[in-house]
Short mmCIF file of C-alpha atoms in Angstrom, two decimals:
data_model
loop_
_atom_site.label_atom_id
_atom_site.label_comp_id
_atom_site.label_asym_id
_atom_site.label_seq_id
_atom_site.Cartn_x
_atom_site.Cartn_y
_atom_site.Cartn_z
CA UNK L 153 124.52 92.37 110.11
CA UNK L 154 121.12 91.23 110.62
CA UNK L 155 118.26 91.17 107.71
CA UNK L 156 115.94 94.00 108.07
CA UNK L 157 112.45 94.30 106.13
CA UNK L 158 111.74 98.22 105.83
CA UNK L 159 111.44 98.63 102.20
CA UNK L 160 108.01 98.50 102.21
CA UNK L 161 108.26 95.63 99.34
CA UNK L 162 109.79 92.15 99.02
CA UNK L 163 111.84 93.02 96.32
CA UNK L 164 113.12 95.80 97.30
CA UNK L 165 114.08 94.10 100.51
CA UNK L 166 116.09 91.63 98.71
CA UNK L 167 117.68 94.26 97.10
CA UNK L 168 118.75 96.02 100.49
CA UNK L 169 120.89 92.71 101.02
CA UNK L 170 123.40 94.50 99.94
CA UNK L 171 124.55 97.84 101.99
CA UNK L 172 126.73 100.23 101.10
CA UNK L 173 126.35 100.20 97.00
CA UNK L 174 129.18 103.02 96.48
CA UNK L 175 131.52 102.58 99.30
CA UNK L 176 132.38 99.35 101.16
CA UNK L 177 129.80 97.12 99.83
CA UNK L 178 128.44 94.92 102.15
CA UNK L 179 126.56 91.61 100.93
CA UNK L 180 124.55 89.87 103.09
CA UNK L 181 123.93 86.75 101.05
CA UNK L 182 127.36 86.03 100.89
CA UNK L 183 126.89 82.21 100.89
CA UNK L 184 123.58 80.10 99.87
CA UNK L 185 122.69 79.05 103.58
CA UNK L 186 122.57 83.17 103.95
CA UNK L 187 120.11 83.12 101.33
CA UNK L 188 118.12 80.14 102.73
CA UNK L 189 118.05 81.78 105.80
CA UNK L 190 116.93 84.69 104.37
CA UNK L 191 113.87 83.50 102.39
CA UNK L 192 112.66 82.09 105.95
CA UNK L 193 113.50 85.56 107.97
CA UNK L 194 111.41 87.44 104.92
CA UNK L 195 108.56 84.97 106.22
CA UNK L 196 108.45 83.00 102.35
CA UNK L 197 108.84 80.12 103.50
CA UNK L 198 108.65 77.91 107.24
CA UNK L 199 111.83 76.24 106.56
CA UNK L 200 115.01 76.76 105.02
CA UNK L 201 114.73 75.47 101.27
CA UNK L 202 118.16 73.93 100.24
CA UNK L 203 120.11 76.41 97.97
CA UNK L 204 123.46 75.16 95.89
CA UNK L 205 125.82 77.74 94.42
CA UNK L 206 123.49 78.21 91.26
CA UNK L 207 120.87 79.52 93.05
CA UNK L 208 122.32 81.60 94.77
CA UNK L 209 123.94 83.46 91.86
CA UNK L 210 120.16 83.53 90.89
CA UNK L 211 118.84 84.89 93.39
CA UNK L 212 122.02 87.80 93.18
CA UNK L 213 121.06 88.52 89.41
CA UNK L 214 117.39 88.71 90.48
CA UNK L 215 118.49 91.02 93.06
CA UNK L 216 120.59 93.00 91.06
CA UNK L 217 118.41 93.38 88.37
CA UNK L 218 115.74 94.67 90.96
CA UNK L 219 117.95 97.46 92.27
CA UNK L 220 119.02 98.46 88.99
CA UNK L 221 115.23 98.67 87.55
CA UNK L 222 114.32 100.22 90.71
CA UNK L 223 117.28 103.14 90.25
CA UNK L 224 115.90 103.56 86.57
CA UNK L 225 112.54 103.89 87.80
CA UNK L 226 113.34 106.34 90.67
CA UNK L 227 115.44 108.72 88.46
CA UNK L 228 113.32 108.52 85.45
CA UNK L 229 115.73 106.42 83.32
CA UNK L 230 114.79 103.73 80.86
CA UNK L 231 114.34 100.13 81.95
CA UNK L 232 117.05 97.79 80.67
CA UNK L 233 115.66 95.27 79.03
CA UNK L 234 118.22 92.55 80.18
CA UNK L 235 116.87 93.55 83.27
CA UNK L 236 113.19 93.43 82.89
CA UNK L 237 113.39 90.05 81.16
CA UNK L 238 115.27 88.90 84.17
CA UNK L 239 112.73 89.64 86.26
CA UNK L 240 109.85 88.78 84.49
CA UNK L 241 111.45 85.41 84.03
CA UNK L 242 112.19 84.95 87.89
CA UNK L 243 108.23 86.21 88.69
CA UNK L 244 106.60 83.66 85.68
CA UNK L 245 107.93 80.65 87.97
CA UNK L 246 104.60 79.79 90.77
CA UNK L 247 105.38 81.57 94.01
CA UNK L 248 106.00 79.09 97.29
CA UNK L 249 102.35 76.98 98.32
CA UNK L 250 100.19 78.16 101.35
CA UNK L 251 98.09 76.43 103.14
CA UNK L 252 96.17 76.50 106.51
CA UNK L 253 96.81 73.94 109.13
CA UNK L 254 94.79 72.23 111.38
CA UNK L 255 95.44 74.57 114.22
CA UNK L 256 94.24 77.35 111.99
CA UNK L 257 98.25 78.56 111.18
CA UNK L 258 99.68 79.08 107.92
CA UNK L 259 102.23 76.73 106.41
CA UNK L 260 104.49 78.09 103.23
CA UNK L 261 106.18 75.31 101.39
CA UNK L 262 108.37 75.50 98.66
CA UNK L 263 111.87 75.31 97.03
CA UNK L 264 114.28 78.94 96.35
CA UNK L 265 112.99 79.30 93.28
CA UNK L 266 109.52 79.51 94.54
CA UNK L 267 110.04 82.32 97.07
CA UNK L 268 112.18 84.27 94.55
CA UNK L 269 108.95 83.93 91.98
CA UNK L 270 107.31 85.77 95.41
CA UNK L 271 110.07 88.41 95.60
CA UNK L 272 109.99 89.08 91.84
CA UNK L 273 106.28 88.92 92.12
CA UNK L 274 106.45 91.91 94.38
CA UNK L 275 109.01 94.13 92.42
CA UNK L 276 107.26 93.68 89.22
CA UNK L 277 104.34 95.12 90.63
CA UNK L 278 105.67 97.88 92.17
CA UNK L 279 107.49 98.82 89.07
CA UNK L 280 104.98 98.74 87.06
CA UNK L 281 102.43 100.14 89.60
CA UNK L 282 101.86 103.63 90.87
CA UNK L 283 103.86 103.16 93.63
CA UNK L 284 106.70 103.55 91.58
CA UNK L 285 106.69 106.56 92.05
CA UNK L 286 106.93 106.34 95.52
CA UNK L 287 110.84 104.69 95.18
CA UNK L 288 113.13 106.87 97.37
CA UNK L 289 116.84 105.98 98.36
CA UNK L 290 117.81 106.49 102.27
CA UNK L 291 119.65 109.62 102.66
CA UNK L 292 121.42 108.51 105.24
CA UNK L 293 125.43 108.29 104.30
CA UNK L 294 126.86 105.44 102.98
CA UNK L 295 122.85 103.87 103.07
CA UNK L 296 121.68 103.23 99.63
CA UNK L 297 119.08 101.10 100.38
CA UNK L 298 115.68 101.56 98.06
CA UNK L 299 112.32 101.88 99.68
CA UNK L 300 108.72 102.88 99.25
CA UNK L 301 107.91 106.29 100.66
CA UNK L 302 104.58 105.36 102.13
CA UNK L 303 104.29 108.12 104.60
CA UNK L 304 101.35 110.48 104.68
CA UNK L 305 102.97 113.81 103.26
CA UNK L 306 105.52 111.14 101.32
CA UNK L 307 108.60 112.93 103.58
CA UNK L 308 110.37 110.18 104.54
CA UNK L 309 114.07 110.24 104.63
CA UNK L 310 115.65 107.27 105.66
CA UNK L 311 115.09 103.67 105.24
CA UNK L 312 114.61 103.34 108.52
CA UNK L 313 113.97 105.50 111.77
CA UNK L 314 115.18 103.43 114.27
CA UNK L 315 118.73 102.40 112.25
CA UNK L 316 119.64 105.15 109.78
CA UNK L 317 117.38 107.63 111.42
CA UNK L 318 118.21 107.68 114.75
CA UNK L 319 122.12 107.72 113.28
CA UNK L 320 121.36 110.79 111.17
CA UNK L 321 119.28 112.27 114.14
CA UNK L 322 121.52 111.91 116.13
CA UNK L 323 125.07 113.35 113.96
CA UNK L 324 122.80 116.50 113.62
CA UNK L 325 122.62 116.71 117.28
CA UNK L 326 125.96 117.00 117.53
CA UNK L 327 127.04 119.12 115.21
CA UNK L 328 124.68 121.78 116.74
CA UNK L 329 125.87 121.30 119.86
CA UNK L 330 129.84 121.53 118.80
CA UNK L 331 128.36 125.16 117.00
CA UNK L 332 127.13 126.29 119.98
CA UNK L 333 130.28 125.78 122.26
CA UNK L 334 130.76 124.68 125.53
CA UNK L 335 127.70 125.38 127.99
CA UNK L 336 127.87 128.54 129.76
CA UNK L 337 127.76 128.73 133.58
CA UNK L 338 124.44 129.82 134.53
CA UNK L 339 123.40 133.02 136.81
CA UNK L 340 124.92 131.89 140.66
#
C-alpha cells in the first residue's frame, strides 16, 4: 500500500498509516526507512532523514497518541493526559528549516524529529481548534481512517472518494442490481 494524504491534516495523516484499526491491522511504517520515506512523500522534508529503531517507535507513539486524542475528540471523550503530554512534547521540538533557493524553489531540511515537531504541530492545532469538530471516521468497512470533514454541507463520508468511495459506491451498485433481478427482455 501506497501513502495517501486525504485527512485534511498532517497528523491525522500520520495517523492513517495504519489501516484497518479493528480488523487486520495494516501498518505502513513497518520499518524506519518506511517512515523516512514517508516524511519525504508527506512533502516535510526533500530528502530522506536517517531514522534508527528509536525513532521510529517515536514516531508510532506520536502517531498513536494522535489517533487516540483524535477518537476522544470526535466522540466527545476526555483527552488522556499521557496522550496530550506526548504530543505536546513531540510539537515543542522546532519543526524541519525552509528556505528558498536560488531558482526561487523551496528547500526543507531537517532530521525525523523535526518533521514529526511539523506533524504534531498540525494535530495540536486541530485538536485544540474548531476544526475539531470537524473529525469524522471513513465509513467505509474495515476503513478507520480519521479525517477533517471540510466539505461545504460537512457530508462527507469516506476518507476518500476515489479509494473508499468509489469501493462503497460501487458495493451499493450491486446490491441494487442483485434486488432487482436479472434484466428483463425488452418489447420485440
Amino acid at each position: 500500500m501506497e501513502f495517501t494524504f486525504v485527512s485534511g491534516n498532517l497528523g491525522l495523516d500520520l495517523a492513517g498509516t495504519v489501516g484497518r484499526r479493528r480488523t487486520g491491522r495494516v501498518d505502513l511504517l513497518a520499518t524506519p526507512t518506511d517512515l523516512a520515506r514517508w516524511t519525504v512523500a508527506a512533502g516535510l522534508l526533500d530528502t530522506a532523514p536517517a531514522v534508527s529503531g528509536e525513532d521510529l517507535t517515536w514516531a508510532v507513539a506520536v502517531r498513536e497518541a494522535i489517533y487516540r486524542l483524535a477518537s476522544a475528540v470526535r466522540g466527545g471523550s476526555p483527552l488522556g493526559a499521557a496522550d496530550r503530554e506526548l504530543l505536546n512534547r513531540a510539537a515543542e521540538r522546532a519543526p524541519a528549516g525552509v528556505r528558498l533557493r536560488d531558482d526561487g524553489g523551496l528547500e526543507r531540511t531537517g532530521d525525523l524529529r523535526a518533521a514529526l515537531a511539523a506533524v504534531a504541530r498540525a494535530a495540536v492545532e486541530l485538536l485544540g481548534g474548531p476544526r475539531a469538530a470537524l473529525i469524522r471516521e471513513c465509513e467505509a468497512s474495515p476503513c478507520t481512517r480519521l479525517y477533517v470533514d471540510s466539505s461545504h454541507r460537512r457530508s462527507r463520508r469516506w476518507c476518500d472518494m476515489r479509494g473508499c468511495g468509489n469501493r462503497a459506491k460501487a458495493a451499493a451498485f450491486r446490491a441494487r442490481d442483485r434486488q432487482d433481478g436479472p434484466a428483463r427482455p425488452g418489447p420485440a
